[in-house]
Tab-separated table of C-alpha atoms in Angstrom:
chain	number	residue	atom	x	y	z
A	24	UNK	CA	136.682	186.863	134.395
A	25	UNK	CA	137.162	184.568	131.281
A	26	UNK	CA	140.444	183.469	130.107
A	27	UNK	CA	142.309	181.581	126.953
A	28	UNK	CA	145.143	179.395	127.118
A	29	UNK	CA	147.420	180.327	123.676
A	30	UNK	CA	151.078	179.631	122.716
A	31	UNK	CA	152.751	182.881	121.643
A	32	UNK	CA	153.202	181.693	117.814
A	33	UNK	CA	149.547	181.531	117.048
A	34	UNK	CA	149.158	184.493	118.628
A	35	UNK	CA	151.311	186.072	116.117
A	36	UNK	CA	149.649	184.452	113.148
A	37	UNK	CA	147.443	187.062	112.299
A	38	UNK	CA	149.565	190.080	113.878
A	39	UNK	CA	149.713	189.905	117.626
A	40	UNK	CA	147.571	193.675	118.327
A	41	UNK	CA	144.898	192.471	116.024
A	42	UNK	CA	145.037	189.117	118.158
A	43	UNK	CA	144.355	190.427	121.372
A	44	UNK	CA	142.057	193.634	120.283
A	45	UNK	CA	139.839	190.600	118.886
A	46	UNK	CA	139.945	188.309	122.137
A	47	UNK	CA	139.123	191.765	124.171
A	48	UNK	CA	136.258	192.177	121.500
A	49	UNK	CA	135.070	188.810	122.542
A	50	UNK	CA	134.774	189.399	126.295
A	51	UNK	CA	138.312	187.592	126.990
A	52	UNK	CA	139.993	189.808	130.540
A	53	UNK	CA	143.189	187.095	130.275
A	54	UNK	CA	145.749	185.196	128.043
A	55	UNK	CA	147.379	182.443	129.461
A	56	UNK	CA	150.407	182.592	127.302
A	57	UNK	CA	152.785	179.462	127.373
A	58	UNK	CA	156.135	180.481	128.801
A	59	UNK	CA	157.826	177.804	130.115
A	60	UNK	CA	156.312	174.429	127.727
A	61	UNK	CA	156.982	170.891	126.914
A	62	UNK	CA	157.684	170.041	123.279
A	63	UNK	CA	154.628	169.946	121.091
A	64	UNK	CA	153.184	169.980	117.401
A	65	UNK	CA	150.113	171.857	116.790
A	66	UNK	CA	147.686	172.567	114.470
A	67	UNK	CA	146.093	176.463	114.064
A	68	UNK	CA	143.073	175.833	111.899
A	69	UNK	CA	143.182	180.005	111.353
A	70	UNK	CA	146.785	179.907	110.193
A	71	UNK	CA	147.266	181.541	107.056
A	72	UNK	CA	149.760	179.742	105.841
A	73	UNK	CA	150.834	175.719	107.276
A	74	UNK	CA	149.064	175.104	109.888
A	75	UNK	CA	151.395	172.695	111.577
A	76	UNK	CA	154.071	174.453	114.552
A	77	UNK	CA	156.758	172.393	116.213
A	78	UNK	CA	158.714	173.535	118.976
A	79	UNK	CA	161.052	171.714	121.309
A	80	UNK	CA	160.031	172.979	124.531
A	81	UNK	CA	161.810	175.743	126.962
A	82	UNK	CA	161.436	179.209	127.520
A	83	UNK	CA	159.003	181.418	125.512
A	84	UNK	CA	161.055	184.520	126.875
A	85	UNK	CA	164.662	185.751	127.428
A	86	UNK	CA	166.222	185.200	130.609
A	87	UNK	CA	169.427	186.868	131.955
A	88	UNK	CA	172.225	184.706	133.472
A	89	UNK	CA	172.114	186.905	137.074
A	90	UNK	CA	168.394	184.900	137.175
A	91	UNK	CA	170.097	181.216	137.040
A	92	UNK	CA	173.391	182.097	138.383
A	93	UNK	CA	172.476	179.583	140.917
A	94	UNK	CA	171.282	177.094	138.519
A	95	UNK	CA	172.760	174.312	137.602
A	96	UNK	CA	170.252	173.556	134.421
A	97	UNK	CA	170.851	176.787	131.646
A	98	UNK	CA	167.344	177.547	130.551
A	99	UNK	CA	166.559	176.566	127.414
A	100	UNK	CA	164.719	179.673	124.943
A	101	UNK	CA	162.838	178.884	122.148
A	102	UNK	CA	163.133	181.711	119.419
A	103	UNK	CA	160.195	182.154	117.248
A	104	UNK	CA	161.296	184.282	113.771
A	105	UNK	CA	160.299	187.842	114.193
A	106	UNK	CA	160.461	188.338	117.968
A	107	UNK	CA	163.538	188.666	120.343
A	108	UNK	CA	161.724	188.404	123.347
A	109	UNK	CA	157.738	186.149	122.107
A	110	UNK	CA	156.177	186.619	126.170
A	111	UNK	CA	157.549	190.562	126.458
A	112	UNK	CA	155.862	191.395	123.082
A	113	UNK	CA	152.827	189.493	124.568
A	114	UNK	CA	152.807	191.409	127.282
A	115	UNK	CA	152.725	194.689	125.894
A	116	UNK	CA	150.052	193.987	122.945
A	117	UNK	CA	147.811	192.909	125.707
A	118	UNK	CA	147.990	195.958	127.807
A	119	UNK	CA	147.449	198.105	125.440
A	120	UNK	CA	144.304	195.633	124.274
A	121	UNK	CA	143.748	196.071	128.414
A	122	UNK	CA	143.854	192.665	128.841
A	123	UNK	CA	146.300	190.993	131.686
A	124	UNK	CA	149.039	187.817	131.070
A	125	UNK	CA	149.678	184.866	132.807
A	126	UNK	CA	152.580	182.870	132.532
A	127	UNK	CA	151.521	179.785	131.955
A	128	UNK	CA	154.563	177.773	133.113
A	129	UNK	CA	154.867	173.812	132.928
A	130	UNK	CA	157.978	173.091	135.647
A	131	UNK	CA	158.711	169.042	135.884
A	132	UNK	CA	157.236	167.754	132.284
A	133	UNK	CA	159.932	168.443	129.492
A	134	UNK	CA	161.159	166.129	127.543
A	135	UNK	CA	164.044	168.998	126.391
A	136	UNK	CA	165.152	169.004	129.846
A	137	UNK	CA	165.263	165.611	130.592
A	138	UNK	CA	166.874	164.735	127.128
A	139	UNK	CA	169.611	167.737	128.160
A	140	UNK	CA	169.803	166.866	131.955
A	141	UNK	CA	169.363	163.190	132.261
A	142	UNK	CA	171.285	162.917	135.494
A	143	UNK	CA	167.810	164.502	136.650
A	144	UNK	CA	165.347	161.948	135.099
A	145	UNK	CA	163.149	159.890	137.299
A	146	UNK	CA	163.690	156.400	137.811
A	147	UNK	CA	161.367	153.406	137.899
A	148	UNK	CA	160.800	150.957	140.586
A	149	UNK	CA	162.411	148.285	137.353
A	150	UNK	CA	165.588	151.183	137.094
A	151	UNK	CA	164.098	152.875	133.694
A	152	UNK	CA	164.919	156.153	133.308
A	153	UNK	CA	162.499	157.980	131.857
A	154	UNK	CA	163.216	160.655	129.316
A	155	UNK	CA	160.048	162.987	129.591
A	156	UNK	CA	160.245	164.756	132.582
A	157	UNK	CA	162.379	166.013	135.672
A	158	UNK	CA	162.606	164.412	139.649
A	159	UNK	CA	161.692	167.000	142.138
A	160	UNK	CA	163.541	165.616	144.671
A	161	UNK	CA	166.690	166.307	143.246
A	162	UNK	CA	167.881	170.066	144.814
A	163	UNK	CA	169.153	171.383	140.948
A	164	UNK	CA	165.615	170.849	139.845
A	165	UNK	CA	164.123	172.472	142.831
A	166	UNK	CA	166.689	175.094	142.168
A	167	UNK	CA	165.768	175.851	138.381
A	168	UNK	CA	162.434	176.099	138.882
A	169	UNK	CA	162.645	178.458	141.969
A	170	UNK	CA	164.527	180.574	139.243
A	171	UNK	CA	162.197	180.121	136.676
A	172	UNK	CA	159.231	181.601	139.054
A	173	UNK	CA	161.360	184.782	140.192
A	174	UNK	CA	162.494	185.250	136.344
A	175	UNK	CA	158.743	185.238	135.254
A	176	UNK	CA	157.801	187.042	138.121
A	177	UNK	CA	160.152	189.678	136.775
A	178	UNK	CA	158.574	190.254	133.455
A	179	UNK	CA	155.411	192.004	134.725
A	180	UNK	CA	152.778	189.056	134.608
A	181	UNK	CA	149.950	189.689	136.519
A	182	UNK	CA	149.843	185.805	137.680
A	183	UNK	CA	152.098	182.851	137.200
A	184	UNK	CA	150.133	179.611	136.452
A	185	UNK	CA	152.058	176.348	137.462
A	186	UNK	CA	151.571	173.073	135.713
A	187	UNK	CA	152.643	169.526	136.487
A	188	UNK	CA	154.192	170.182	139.657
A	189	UNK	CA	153.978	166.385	141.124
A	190	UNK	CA	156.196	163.624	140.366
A	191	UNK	CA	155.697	163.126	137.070
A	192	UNK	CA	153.923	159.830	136.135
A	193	UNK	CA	155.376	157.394	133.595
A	194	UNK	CA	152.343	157.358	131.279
A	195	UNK	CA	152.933	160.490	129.890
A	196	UNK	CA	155.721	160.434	127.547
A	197	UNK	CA	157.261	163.169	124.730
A	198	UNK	CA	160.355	161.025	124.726
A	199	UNK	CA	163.859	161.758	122.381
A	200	UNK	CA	164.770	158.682	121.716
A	201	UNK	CA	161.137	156.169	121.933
A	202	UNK	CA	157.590	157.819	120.682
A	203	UNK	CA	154.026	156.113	121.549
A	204	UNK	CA	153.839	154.383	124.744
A	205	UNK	CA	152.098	150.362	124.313
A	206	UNK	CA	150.386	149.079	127.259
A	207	UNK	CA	148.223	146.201	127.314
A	208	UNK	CA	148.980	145.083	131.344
A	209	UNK	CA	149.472	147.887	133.255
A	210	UNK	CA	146.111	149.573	132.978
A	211	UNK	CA	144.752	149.978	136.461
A	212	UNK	CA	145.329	153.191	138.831
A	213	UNK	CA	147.375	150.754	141.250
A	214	UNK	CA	149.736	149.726	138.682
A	215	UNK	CA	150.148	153.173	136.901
A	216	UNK	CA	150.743	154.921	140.684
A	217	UNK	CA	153.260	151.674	141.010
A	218	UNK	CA	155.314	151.964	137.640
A	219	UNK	CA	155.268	156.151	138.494
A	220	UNK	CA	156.966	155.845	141.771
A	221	UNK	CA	160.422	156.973	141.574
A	222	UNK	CA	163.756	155.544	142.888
A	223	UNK	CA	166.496	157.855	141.470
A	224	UNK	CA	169.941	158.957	143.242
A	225	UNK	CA	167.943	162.554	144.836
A	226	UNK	CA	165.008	160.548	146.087
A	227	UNK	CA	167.646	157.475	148.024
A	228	UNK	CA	169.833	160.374	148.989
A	229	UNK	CA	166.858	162.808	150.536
A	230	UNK	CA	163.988	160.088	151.509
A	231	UNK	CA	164.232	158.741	155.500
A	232	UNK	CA	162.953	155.683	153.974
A	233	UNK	CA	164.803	152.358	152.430
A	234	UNK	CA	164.211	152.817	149.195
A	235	UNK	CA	165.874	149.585	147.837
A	236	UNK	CA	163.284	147.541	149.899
A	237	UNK	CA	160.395	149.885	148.955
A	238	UNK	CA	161.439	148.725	145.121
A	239	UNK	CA	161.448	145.548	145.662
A	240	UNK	CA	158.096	145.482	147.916
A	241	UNK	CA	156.740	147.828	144.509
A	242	UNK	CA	158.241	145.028	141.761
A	243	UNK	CA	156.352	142.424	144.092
A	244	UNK	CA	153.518	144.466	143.959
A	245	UNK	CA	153.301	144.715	140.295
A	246	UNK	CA	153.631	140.916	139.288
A	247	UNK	CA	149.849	140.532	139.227
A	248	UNK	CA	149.157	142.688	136.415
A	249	UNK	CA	152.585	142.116	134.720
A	250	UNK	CA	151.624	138.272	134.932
A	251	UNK	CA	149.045	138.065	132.930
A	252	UNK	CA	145.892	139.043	134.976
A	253	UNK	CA	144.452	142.058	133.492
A	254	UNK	CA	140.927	142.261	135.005
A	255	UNK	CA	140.263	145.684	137.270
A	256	UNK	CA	142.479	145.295	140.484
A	257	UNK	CA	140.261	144.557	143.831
A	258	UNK	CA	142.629	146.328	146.289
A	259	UNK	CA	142.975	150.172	146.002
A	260	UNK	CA	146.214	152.164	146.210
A	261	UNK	CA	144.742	153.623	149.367
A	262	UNK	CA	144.903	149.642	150.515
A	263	UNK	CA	147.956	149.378	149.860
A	264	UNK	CA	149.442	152.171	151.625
A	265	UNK	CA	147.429	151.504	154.475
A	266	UNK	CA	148.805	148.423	154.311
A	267	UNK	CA	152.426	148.514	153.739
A	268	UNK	CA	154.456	151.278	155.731
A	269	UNK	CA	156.776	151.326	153.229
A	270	UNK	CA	154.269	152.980	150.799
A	271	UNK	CA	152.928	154.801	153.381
A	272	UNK	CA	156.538	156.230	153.928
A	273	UNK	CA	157.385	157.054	150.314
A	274	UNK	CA	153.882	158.550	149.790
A	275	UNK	CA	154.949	160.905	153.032
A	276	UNK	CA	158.442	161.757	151.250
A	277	UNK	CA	156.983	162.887	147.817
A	278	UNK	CA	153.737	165.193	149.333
A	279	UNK	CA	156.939	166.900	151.980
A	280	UNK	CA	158.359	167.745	148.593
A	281	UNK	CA	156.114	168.634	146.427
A	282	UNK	CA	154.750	171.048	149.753
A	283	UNK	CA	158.729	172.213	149.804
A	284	UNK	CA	158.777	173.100	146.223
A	285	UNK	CA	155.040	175.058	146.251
A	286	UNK	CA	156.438	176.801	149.603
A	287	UNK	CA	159.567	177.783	147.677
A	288	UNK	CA	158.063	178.893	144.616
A	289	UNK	CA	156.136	180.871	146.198
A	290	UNK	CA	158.650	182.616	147.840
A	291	UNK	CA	159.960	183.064	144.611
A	292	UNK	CA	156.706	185.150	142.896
A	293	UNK	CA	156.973	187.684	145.206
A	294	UNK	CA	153.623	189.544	144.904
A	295	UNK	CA	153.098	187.918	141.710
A	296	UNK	CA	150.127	185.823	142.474
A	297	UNK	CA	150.440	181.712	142.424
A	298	UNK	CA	147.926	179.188	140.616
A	299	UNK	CA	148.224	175.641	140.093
A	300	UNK	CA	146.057	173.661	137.384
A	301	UNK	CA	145.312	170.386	139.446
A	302	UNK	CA	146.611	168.026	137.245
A	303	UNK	CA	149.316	165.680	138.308
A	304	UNK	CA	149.101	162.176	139.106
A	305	UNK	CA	146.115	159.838	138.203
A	306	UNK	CA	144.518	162.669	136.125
A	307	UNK	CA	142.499	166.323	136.840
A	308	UNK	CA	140.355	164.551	139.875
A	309	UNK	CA	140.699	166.493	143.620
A	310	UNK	CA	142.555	163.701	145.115
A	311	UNK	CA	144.516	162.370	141.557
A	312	UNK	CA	147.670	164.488	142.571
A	313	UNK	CA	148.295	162.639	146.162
A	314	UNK	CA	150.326	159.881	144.763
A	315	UNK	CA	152.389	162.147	142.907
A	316	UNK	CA	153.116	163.980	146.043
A	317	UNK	CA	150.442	166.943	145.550
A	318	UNK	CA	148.562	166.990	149.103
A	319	UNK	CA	145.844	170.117	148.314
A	320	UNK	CA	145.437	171.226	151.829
A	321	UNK	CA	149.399	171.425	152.337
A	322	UNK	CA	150.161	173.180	149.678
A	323	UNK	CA	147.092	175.634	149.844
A	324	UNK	CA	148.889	177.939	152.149
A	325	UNK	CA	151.410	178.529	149.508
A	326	UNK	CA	149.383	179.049	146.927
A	327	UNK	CA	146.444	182.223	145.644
A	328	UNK	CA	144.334	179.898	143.879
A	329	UNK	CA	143.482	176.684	141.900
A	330	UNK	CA	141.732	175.579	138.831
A	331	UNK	CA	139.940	172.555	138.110
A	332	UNK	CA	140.110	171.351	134.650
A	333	UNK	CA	137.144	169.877	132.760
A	334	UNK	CA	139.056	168.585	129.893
A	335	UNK	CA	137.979	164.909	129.116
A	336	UNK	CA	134.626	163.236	130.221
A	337	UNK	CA	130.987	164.124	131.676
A	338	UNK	CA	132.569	162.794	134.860
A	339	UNK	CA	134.011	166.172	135.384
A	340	UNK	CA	130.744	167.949	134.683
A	341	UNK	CA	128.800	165.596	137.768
A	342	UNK	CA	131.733	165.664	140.266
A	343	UNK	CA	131.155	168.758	141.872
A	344	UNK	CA	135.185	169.547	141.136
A	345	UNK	CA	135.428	173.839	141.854
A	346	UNK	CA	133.597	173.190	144.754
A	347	UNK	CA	135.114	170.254	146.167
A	348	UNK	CA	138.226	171.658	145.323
A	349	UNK	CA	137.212	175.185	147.043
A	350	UNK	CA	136.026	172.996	150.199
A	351	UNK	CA	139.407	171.269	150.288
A	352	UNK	CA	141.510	174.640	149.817
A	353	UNK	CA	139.333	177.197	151.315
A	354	UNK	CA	141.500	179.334	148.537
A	355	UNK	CA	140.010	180.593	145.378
A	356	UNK	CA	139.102	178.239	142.661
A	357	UNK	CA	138.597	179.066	139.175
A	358	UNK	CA	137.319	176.127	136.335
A	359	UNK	CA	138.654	175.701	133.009
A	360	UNK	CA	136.951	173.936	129.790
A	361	UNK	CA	138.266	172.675	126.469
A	362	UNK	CA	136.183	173.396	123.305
A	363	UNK	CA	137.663	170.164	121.659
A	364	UNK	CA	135.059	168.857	119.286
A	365	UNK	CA	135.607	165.274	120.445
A	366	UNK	CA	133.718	166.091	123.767
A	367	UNK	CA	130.835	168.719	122.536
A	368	UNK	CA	129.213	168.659	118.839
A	369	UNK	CA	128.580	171.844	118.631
A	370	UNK	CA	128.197	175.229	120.302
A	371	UNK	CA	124.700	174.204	122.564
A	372	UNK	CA	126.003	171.087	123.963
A	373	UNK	CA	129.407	173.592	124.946
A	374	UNK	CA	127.590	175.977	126.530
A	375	UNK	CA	125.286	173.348	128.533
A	376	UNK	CA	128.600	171.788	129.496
A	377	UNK	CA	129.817	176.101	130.500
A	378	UNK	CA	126.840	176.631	132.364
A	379	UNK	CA	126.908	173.356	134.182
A	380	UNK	CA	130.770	174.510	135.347
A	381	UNK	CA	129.299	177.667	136.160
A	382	UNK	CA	126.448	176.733	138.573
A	383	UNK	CA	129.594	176.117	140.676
A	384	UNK	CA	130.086	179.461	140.755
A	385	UNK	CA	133.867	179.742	139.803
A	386	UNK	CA	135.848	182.764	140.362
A	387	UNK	CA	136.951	182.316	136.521
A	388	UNK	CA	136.847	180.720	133.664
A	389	UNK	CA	139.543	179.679	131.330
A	390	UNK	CA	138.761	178.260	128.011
A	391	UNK	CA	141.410	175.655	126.028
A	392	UNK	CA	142.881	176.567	123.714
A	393	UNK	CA	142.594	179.960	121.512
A	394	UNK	CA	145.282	178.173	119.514
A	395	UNK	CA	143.674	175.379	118.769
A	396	UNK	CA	140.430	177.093	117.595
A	397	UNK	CA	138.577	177.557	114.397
A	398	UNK	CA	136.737	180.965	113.462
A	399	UNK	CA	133.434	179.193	115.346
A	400	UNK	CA	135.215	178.086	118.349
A	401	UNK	CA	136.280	181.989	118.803
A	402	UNK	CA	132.705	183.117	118.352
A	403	UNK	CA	131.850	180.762	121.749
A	404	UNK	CA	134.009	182.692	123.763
A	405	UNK	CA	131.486	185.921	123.707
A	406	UNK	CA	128.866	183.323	124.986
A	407	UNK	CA	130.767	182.995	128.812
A	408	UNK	CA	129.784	185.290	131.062
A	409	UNK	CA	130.979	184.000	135.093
């Protein structure tokens, strides 16, 4: 099976039938059509008119109030100008194209939310809030999203695909209020897992741990590289936890909730099957999720499959990833690869990079992002065969 990530607008641009006849035409089975999304400008090289689309963030579909009665956060809908409902017209282009939908559906990264909700921001080890994302921890998040899932579910996807479901990290920001993060000392995974770890009202409220001395053992922690000394830190996080119970403690909290969350989302799908894109933490790696609380082999149960991304170095393309990530879930794992132009030259060096992705024999592949293509990156796509 091959796949394409897409946001609903661009699939519009050129008439949304014509859209998907042409991606069946090109040996595409799925769309992975953003439906729940962070804010975002892009840039559609095939638009016909300005290329550039901004949208807030929210819901790329029309829920009903019975679906968040229990919600304390009202879903927020974007509304794109010719379509009441931009997933259910998806939906029904594609069938009729006989291709199938999934709901691609980013749950704790939104700077909309956060900016609308910031009672449920993280907060740093130093007390900063942070404005691009939501705490799991906190029951009203766990709550939204758990209505999210069953509202998607509803809309006759054939899979819902979860992204950024771990803490979220602090080096990731779409903020309101600040733009580019600058970082000259905090460059090491020890200090980035450090600054990321939260201490907000949900987490002191729900965590068996003292979370006012884990702070201060984490501000303690962090004076080496905030000090001046910026060369590569010698002791690991894994160190660390090992050797502070504290840490070890905290790190136990956030993977019990993150496996809550998974367990309760998946409740929520139904029969709709569950997918995660591992991608949370320290980056895309099998074990880059575990200090944002995503533990692989807990959360496996819960979940019908994975999919490792190869999105940003020839790291990813040595590393083994599907299949160390199939050995560590025993679930099915499917691989997806960007086409951006700053990684491959041109179409050969893509397709070495495909077929090196595909000697791990993944169940799928997805391909980012149909929205971000030119006419040549679309003729690639009839070049993947799993």
């Amino acid at each position: 099976m091959t796949a394409v990530w897409a946001y609903p607008w661009a699939l519009r641009e050129t008439g949304l039938d014509r859209t998907c006849r042409e991606l069946a035409a090109a040996g595409v089975d799925r769309i992975n059509v953003a439906a729940h999304y962070h804010s975002i400008r892009t840039l559609n090289p095939r638009a016909e008119s300005n290329p550039f689309t901004d949208s807030p963030g929210g819901c790329f579909f029309r829920p009903t109030g019975e679906q968040f009665r229990d919600s304390p956060i009202e879903p927020p809908v974007c509304d794109l100008p010719g379509s009441s409902d931009p997933l259910d017209d998806v939906i029904a282009a594609a069938a009729d194209a006989d291709l199938e939908v999934s709901a691609w559906t980013v749950c704790l990264h939104s700077s909309r939310l956060a900016s609308e909700h910031p009672e449920y921001r993280p907060v740093g080890p130093f007390g900063t809030e942070h404005e691009h994302g939501l705490c799991p921890s906190d029951p009203a998040v766990q709550s939204y999203l758990s209505a999210l899932v069953s509202a998607l579910a509803d809309r006759g996807v054939s899979r819902i695909d979860l992204e950024s479901i771990g803490y979220p990290t602090a080096f990731h920001p779409h903020g309101e209020t600040y733009g580019h993060l600058k970082n000259f000392a905090a460059t090491d995974d020890v200090s980035r897992v450090l600054l990321s770890q939260c201490f907000c009202e949900a987490c002191r409220e729900r965590a068996d741990v003292d979370l006012e001395a884990t702070a201060q053992l984490v501000r303690d922690l962090l004076s080496r590289s905030l000090n001046g000394v910026t060369e590569p830190q010698e002791t690991s996080i894994t160190d660390l936890v090992d050797e502070h119970l504290r840490l070890a403690d905290l790190l136990a909290f956030r993977q019990e909730t993150i496996t809550q969350l998974v367990s309760s989302l998946a409740g929520s799908s139904g029969d709709v099957p569950l997918n995660y894109y591992v991608a949370d933490g320290l980056g895309r790696g099998v074990d880059d999720g575990r200090w944002a609380g995503v533990d692989l082999e807990r959360l496996a149960p819960h979940l019908d499959s994975v999919t490792a991304l190869y999105y940003s170095d020839d790291t990813a393309m040595t590393d083994g990833r599907v299949r160390r990530l199939r050995d560590r879930t025993g679930i099915r794992t499917e691989a997806g690869i960007t086409v951006d132009p700053s990684l491959w030259a041109d179409e050969s060096e893509w397709m070495e990079a495909v077929d090196a992705v595909l000697e791990e024999e993944p169940a799928a592949v997805h391909v980012y992002n149909h929205s971000l293509m030119t006419d040549h990156h679309v003729d690639w796509l009839r070049r993947v065969d799993p």
